[in-house]
Coordinates of C-alpha atoms in Angstrom, one line a residue:
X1 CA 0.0 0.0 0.0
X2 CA 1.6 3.4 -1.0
X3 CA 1.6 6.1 1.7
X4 CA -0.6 8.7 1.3
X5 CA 0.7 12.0 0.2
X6 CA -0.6 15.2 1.7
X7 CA -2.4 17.9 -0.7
X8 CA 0.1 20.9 0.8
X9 CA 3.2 18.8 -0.1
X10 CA 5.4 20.0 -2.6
X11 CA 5.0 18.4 -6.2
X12 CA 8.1 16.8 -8.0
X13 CA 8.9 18.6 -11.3
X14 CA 7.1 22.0 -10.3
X15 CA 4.6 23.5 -12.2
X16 CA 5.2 21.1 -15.2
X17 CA 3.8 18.3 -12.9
X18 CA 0.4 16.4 -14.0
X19 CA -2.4 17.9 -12.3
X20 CA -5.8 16.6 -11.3
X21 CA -8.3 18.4 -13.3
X22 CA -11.0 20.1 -11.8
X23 CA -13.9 17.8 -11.6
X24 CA -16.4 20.7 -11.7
X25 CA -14.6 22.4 -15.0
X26 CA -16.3 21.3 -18.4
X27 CA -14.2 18.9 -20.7
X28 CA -11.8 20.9 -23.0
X29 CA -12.8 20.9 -26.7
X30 CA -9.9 20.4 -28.5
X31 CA -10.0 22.4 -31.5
X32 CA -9.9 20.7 -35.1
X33 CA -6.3 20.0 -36.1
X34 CA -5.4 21.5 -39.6
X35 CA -5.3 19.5 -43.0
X36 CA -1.8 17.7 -43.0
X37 CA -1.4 17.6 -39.0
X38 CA -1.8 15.2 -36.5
X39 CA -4.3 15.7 -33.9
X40 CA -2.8 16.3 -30.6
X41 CA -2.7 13.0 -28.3
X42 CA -2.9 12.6 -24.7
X43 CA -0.5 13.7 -22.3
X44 CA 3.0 12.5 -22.8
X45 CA 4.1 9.8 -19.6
X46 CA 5.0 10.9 -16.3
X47 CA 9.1 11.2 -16.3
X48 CA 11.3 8.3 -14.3
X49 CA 12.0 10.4 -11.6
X50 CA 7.8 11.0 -11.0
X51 CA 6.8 9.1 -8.0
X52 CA 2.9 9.2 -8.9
X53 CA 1.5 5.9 -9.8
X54 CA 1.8 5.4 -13.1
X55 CA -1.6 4.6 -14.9
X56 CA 0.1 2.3 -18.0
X57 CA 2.3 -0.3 -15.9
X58 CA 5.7 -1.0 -18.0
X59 CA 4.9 -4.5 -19.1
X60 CA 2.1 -3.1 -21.2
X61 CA 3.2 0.0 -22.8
X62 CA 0.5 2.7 -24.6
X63 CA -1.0 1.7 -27.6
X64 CA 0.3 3.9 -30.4
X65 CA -1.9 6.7 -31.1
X66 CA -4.4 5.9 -33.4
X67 CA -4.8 8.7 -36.5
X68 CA -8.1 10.2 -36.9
X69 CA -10.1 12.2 -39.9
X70 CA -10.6 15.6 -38.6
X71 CA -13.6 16.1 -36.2
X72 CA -14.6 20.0 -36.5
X73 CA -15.4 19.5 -32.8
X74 CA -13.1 16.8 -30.4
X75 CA -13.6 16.8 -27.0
X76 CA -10.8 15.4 -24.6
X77 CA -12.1 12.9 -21.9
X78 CA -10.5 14.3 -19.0
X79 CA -8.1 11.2 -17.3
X80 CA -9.8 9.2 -14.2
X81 CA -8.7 10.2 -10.7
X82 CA -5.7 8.5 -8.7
X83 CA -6.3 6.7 -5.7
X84 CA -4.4 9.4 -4.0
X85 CA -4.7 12.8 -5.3
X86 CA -1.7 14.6 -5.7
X87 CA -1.0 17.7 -3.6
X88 CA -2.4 20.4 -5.7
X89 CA -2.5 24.1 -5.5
X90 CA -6.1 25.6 -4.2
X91 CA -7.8 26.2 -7.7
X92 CA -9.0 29.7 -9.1
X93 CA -11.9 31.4 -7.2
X94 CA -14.6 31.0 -10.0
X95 CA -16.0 34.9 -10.1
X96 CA -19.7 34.4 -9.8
X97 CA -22.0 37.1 -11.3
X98 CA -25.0 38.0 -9.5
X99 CA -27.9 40.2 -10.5
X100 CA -29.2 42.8 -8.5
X101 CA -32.2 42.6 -7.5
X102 CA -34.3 45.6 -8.6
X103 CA -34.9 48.4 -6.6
X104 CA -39.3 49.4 -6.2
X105 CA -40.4 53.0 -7.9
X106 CA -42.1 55.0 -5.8
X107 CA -45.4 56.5 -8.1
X108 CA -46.9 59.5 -5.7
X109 CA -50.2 58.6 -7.8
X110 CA -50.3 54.9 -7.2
X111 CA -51.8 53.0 -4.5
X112 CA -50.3 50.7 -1.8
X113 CA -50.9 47.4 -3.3
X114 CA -49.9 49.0 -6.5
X115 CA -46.4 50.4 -5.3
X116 CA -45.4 47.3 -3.7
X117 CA -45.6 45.4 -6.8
X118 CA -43.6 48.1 -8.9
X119 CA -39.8 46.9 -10.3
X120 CA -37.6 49.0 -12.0
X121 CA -35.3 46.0 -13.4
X122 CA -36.1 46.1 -17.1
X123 CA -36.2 42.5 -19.0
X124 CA -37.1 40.2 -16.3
X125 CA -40.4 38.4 -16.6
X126 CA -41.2 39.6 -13.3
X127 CA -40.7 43.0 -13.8
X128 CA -43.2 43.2 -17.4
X129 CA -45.6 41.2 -15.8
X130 CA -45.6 44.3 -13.0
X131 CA -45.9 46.6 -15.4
X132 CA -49.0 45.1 -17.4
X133 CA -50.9 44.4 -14.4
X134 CA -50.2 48.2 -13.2
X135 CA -50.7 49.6 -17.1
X136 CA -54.8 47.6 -16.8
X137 CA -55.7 49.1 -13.3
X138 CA -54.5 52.5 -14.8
X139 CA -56.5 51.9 -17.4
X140 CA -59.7 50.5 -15.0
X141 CA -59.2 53.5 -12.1
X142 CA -59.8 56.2 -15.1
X143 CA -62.7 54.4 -16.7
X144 CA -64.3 54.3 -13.4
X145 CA -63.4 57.5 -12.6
X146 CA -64.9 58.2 -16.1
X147 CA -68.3 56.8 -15.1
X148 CA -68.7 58.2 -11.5
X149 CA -68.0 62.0 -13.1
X150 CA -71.0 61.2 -16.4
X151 CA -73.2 59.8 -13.1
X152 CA -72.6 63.0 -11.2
X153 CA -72.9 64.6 -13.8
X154 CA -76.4 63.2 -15.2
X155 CA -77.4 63.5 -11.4
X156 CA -76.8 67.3 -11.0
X157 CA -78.6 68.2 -14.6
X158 CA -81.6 66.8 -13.6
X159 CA -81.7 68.5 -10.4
X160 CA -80.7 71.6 -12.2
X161 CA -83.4 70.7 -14.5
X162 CA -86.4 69.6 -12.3
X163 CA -85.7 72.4 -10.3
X164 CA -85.8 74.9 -12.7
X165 CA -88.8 73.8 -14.2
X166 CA -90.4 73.8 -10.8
X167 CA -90.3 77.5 -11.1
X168 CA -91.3 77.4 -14.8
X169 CA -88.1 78.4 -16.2
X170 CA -89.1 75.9 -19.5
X171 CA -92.9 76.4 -19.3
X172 CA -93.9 77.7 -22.9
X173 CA -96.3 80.4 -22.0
X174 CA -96.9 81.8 -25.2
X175 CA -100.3 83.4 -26.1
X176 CA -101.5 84.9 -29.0
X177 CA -103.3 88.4 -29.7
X178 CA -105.4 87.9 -32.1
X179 CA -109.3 87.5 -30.9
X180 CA -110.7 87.0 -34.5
X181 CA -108.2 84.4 -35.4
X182 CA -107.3 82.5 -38.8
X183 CA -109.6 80.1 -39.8
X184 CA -112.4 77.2 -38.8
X185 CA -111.8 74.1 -36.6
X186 CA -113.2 71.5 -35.3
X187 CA -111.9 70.0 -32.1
X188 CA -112.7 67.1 -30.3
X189 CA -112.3 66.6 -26.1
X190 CA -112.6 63.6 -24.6
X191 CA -114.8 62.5 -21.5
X192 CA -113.1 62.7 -18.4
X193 CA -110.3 64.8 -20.0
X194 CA -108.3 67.5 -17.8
X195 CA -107.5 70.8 -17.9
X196 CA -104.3 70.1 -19.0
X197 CA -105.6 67.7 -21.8
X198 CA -107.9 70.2 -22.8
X199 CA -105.0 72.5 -24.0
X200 CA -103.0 70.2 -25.8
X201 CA -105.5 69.5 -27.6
X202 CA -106.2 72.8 -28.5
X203 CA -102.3 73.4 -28.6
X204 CA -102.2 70.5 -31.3
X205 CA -104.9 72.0 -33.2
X206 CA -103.3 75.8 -33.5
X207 CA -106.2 77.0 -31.4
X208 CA -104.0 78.6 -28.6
X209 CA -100.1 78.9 -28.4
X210 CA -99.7 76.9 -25.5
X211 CA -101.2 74.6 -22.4
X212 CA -100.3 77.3 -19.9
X213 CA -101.6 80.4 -21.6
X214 CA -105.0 78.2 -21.6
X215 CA -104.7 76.9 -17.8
X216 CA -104.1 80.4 -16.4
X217 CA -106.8 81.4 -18.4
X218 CA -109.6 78.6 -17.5
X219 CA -108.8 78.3 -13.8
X220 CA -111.8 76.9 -12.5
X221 CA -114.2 77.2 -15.6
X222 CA -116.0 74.4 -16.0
X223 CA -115.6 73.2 -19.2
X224 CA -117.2 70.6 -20.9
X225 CA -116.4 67.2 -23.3
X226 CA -117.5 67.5 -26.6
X227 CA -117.2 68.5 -30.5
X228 CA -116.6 72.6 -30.9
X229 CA -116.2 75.0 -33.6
X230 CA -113.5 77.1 -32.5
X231 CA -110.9 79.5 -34.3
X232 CA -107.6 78.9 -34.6
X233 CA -105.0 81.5 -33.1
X234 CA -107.1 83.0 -30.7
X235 CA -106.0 84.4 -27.3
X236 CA -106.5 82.1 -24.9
X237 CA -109.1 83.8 -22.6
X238 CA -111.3 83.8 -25.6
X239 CA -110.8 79.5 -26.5
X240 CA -112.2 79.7 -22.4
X241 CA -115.2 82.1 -23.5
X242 CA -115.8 80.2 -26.5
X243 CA -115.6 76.6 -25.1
X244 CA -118.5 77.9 -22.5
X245 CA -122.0 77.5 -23.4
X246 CA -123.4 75.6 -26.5
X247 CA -123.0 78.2 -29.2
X248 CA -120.0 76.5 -30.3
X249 CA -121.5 73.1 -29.7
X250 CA -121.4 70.3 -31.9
X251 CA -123.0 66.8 -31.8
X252 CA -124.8 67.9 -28.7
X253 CA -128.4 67.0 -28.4
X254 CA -130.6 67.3 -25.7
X255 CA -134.3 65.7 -26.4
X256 CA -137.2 66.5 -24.5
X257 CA -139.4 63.5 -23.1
X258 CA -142.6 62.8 -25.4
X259 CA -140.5 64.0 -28.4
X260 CA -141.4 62.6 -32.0
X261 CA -139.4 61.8 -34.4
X262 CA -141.4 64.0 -37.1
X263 CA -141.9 67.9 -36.5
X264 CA -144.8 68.5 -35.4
X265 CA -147.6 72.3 -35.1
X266 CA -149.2 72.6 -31.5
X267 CA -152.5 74.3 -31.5
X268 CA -151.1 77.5 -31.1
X269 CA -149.4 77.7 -34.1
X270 CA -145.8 76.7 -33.2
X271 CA -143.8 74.3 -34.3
X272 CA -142.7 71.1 -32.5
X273 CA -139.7 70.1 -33.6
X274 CA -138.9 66.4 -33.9
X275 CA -136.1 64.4 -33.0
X276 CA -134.4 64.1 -37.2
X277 CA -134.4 68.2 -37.2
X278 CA -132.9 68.4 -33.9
X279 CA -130.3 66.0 -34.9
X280 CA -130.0 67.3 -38.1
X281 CA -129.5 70.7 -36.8
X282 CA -127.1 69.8 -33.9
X283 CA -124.6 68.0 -36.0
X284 CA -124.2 70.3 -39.5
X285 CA -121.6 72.5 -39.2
X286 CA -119.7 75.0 -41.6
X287 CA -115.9 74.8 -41.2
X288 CA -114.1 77.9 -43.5
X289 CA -117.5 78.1 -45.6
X290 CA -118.0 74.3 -46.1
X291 CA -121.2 73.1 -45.0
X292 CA -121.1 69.2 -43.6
X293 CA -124.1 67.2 -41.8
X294 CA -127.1 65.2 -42.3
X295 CA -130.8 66.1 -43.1
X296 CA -133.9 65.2 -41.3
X297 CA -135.1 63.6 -45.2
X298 CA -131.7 61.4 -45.0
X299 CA -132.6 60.4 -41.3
X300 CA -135.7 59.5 -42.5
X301 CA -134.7 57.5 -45.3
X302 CA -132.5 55.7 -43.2
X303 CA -134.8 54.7 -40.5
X304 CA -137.5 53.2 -42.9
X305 CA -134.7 51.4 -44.8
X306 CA -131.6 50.2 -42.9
X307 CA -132.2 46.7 -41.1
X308 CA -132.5 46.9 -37.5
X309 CA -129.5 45.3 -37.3
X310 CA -127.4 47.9 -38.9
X311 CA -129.6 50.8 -36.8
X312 CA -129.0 49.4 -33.4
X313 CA -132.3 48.1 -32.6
X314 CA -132.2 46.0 -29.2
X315 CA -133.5 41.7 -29.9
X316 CA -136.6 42.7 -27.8
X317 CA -138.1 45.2 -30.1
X318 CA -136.1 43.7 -33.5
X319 CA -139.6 41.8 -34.4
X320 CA -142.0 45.0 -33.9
X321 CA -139.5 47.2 -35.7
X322 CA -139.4 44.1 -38.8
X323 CA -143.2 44.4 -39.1
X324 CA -143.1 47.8 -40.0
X325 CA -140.3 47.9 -42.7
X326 CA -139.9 51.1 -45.3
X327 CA -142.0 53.3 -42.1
X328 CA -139.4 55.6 -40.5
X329 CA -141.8 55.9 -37.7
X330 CA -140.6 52.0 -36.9
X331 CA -138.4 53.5 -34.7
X332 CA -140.2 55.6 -32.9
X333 CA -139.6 55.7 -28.6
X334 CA -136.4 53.7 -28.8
X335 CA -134.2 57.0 -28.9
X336 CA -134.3 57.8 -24.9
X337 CA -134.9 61.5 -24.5
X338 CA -131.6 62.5 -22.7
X339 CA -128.4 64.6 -23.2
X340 CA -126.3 63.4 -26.0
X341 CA -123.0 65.2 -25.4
X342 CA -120.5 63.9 -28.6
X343 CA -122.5 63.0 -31.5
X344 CA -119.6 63.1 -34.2
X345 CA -121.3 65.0 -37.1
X346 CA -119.1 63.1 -39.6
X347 CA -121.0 59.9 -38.9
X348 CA -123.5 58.9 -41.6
X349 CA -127.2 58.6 -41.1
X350 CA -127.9 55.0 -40.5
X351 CA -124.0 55.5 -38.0
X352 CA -125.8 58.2 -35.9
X353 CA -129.0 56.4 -35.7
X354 CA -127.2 53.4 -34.8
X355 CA -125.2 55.6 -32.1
X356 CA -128.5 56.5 -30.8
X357 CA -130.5 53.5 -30.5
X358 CA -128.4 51.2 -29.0
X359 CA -127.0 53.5 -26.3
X360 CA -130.7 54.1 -25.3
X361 CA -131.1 50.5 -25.1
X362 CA -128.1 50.4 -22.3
X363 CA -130.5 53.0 -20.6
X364 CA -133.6 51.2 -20.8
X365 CA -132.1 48.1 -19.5
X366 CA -130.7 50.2 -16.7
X367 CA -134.0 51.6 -15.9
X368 CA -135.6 47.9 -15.5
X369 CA -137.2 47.7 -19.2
X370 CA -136.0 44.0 -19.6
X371 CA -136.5 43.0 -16.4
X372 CA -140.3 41.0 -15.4
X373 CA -142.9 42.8 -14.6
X374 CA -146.1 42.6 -12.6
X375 CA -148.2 43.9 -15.5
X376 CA -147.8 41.1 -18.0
X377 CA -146.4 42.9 -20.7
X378 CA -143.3 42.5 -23.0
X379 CA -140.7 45.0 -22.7
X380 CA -141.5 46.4 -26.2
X381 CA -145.2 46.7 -24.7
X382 CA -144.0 48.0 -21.7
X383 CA -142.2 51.0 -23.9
X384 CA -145.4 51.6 -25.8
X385 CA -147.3 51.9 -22.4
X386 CA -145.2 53.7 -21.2
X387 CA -145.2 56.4 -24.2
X388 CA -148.6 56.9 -23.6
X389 CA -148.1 57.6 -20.0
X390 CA -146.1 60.2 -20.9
X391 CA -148.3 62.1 -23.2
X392 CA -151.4 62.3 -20.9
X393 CA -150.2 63.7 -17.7
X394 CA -148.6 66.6 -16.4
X395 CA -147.9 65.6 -13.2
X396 CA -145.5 62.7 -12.8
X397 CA -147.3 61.7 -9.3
X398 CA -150.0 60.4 -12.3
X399 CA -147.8 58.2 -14.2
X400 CA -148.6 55.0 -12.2
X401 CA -152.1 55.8 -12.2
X402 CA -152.6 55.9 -15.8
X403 CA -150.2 53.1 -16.2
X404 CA -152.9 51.1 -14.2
X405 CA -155.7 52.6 -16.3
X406 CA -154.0 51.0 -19.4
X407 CA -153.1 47.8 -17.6
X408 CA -156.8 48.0 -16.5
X409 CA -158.5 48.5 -20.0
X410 CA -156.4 46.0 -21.5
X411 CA -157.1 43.2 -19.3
X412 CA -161.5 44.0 -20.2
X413 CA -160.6 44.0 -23.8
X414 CA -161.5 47.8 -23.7
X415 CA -160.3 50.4 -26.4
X416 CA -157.4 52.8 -24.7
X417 CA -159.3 55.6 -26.6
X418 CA -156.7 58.4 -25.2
X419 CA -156.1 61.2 -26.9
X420 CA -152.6 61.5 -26.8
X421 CA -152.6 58.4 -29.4
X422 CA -155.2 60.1 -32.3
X423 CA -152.5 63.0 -32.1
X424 CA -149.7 60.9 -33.0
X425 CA -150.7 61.4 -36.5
X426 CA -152.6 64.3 -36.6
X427 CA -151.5 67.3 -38.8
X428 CA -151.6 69.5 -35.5
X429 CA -151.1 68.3 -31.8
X430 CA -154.4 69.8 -29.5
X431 CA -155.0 68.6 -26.1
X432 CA -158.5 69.1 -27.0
X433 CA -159.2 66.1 -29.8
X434 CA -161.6 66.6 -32.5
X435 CA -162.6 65.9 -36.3
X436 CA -160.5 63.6 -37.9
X437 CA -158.1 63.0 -35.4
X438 CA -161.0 60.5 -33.7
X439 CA -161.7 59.0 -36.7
X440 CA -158.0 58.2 -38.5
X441 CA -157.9 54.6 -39.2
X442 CA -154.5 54.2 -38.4
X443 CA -152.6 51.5 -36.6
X444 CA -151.8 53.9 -33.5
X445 CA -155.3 55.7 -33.2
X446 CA -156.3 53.7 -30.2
X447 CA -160.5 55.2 -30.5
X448 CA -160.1 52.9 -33.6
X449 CA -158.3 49.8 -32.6
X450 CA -158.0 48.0 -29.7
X451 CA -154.9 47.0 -27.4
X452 CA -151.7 49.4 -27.7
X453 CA -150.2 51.4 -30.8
X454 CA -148.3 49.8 -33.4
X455 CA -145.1 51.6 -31.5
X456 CA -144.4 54.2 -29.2
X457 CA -145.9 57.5 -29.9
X458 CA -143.0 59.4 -28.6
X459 CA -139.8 59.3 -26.3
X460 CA -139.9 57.4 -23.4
X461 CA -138.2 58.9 -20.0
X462 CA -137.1 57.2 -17.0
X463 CA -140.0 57.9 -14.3
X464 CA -143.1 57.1 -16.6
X465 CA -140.9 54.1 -17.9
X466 CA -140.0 52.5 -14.0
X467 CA -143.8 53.9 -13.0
X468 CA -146.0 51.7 -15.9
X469 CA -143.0 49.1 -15.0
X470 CA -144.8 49.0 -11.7
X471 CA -147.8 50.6 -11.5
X472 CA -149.8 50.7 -8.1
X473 CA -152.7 48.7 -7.4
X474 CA -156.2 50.2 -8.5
X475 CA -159.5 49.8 -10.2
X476 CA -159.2 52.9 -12.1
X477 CA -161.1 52.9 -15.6
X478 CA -161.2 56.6 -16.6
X479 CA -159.6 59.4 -16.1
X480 CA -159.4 63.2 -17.3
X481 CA -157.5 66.6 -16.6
X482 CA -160.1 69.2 -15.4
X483 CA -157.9 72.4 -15.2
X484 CA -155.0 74.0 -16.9
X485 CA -153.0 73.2 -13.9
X486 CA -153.1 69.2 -15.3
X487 CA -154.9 68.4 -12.3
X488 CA -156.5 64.6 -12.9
X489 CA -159.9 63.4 -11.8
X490 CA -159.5 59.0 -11.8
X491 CA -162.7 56.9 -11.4
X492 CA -163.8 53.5 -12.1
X493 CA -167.4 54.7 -12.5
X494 CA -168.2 56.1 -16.2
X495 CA -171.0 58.6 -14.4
X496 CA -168.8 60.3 -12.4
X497 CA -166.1 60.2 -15.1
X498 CA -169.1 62.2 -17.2
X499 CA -169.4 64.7 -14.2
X500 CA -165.6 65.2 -14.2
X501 CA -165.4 65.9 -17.9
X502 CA -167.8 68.3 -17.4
X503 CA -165.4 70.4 -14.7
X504 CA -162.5 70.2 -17.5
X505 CA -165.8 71.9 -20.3
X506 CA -166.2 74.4 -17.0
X507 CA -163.1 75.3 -17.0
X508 CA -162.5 76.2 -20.9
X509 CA -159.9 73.0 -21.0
X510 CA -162.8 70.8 -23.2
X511 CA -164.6 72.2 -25.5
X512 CA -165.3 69.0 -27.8
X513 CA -168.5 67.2 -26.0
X514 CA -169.3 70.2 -23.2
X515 CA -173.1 70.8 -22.7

């Protein structure tokens, strides 16, 4: 066993001794050797006088070095280790660069979070990644920072806004000055419509300048819905004076109870006017010199020819109104004698009639018509009755009396014979009943036929309509007004009915059959 040699010893042959390469050093590359030259070997034998131990014993020499084609890269297989490593000198301190390690920027408009993650050292993957992530929540703080100021913004205009209108800063008060206006127009208000709604409608139709000129000029006015003729570009306080009244009406039509549908002369001369004038006249109007309506004759014409269908007529009085095709007078009493506020005067004849009849026929079912009665009759009977109930007394505390007198007659088989139905077709209405008028042989002249008229002979109201409905209980045959008060004797007795007839000859209201 060789002794071991200690690393600080001195080395035989000096610097030019073999050295043990550094295990941690890469292998040498041994560059190529030039055309024509032999490639460098390995290292040439340790020398006699070297006490190492040497790696090729003498009994079997080195194989001769072997010659090789040039290798543009050769690398040289560093030599195995001795047993013993030699004393060598302390190898070369390897200089190790390190990288410093990047000092933070400080940005005075960053936030905590967002300055400790801030690098300065350029290139590192650290560093960009830094930089991205604090280039986006740049970006994010000013697009929130965009959104809060259009917010607040948004927010303080409509304050600004609301507030100033609150004090009318963008109230259009306009008005104009002109009281005679520009032309013709006709204007339509809704029910139920408001003040406000009011004017912008009239605003919309040029008739004032604005809704606040017209709602400081109305105030409490009442106004109401409707058609109207107004002007357009009128001062405001004059649309209120011309919206007030019915002088600038249209559509509106107000019939009287025990109306007829023909005009009619009263005994004194004047005309009655029937329900196709009034209609006629309430719904022609002249807009800048053009004349537009119906006629009484087209009213007419349409009532004795349209099928109750197309004219409104109810399913309880479709079979009466049938029997009496091409008569305009089928329709008589089922037009309810009320206000009719908004007849549109550019409906046709058989539209208005239509308009008419079937919203009466809401109001005679609402007033009990179709409901059953104690009296036995239909409701189209029940109408007729009623008709005539309206034409023969003054004073509604009568109606259910002669209501019974009819319901009476009827159930002996006994002729009506009231006067109220020989005037239905007489040239001229007279209380007082004479000539011809007894002795027309027409299907409503009740002195010539028995039971009821062929139809109403006039409109029918509410009270003598719920009275005959239900009249009260009586034996009541006759009955006759003895003053010009309408005060109304009733009797069962026909002598005492004679003695009452006789007060109504006393008192110059008869003058047909007075001793």
């Amino acid at each position: 066993m060789l002794p071991r040699i200690p690393r600080d010893a001195p080395r035989p042959g000096g610097d030019s001794a073999w050295q043990e390469p550094d295990r941690r050093a890469r292998p040498r590359v041994i560059p190529p050797a030039a055309p024509g030259q032999v490639p460098p070997g390995p290292p040439a034998p340790p020398s006699a006088g070297d006490t190492r131990r040497d790696p090729y014993p003498g009994e079997n020499p080195p194989p001769a070095p072997r010659r090789l084609p040039p290798d543009p890269r050769r690398y040289e297989t560093p030599p195995a280790p001795s047993y013993v490593d030699p004393p060598l000198s302390p190898p070369a301190e390897e200089q190790t660069t390190f990288i410093a390690r990047p000092e933070p920027t400080t940005d005075p408009d960053a936030g905590p979070d967002e300055r400790r993650t801030r690098r300065t050292a350029p290139g590192r993957a650290r560093g960009s990644r830094s930089s991205a992530h604090m280039t986006r929540r740049k970006r994010r703080r000013r697009i929130t920072l965009a959104f809060v100021l259009v917010f607040m913004v948004a927010v303080v205009g409509a304050l600004g806004y609301t507030g100033l209108r609150m004090t009318g800063y963008f109230v259009n008060d306009d008005n104009y000055s002109n009281a005679s206006g520009t032309g013709d127009v006709l204007v339509q208000i809704p029910q139920d419509s408001s003040l406000t709604q009011f004017g912008q409608i009239l605003q919309e139709k040029g008739v004032v300048a604005s809704v606040r000129a017209f709602t400081d000029a109305a105030g409490n006015a009442p106004i109401s819905a409707g058609f109207y003729k107004l002007r357009t570009g009128i001062p405001a306080s004059t649309a209120v004076s011309m919206l007030g009244g019915d002088s600038n009406r249209v559509g509106r039509l107000v019939i009287p109870p025990g109306r007829q549908l023909d005009t009619k002369q009263t005994a004194d001369g004047s005309p009655s006017i029937g329900i196709f004038e009034m209609l006629a006249q309430a719904t022609t109007v002249t807009i800048n010199g053009q004349r537009d309506g119906v006629t009484a004759e087209e009213l007419a014409q349409a009532a004795a020819t349209a099928s109750p269908a197309d004219l409104g007529v109810p399913s309880w009085a479709t079979d009466a109104v049938s029997a009496l095709d091409g008569d305009h007078r089928r329709i008589e009493g089922l037009i309810a004698p009320v206000a009719w506020e908004a007849i549109d005067p550019s409906l046709t004849p058989v539209q208005m009639l239509r308009y008419l009849i079937s919203g009466s026929a809401d109001m005679f079912s609402q007033w009990g018509l179709t409901e059953p009665n104690q009296t036995g009759l239909t409701p189209y009977q029940t109408l007729v009755s009623a008709s005539v109930v309206e034409k023969e007394v003054a004073d509604p505390g009568d109606y259910g009396k002669v209501a019974r007198v009819i319901v009476n007659r009827l159930g002996k088989n006994q002729r009506l014979e009231m006067d109220s139905t020989a005037n239905y077709t007489a040239a001229v209405v007279n209380i007082d009943v004479s000539g011809d008028a007894y002795t027309a042989p027409t299907k409503w002249n009740t002195y010539q036929v028995r039971g009821l008229p062929v139809t109403p002979i006039g409109s029918v109201g509410k009270e003598p309509l719920i009275a005959t409905e239900a009249p009260p209980e009586g034996n009541w045959i006759y009955f006759v007004a003895v003053d010009s008060q309408g005060t109304t004797l009733f009797t069962d007795n026909y002598e005492e009915h004679l003695r009452n007839r006789q007060k109504a000859c006393d008192n110059k209201v008869l003058a047909v059959g007075c001793r």
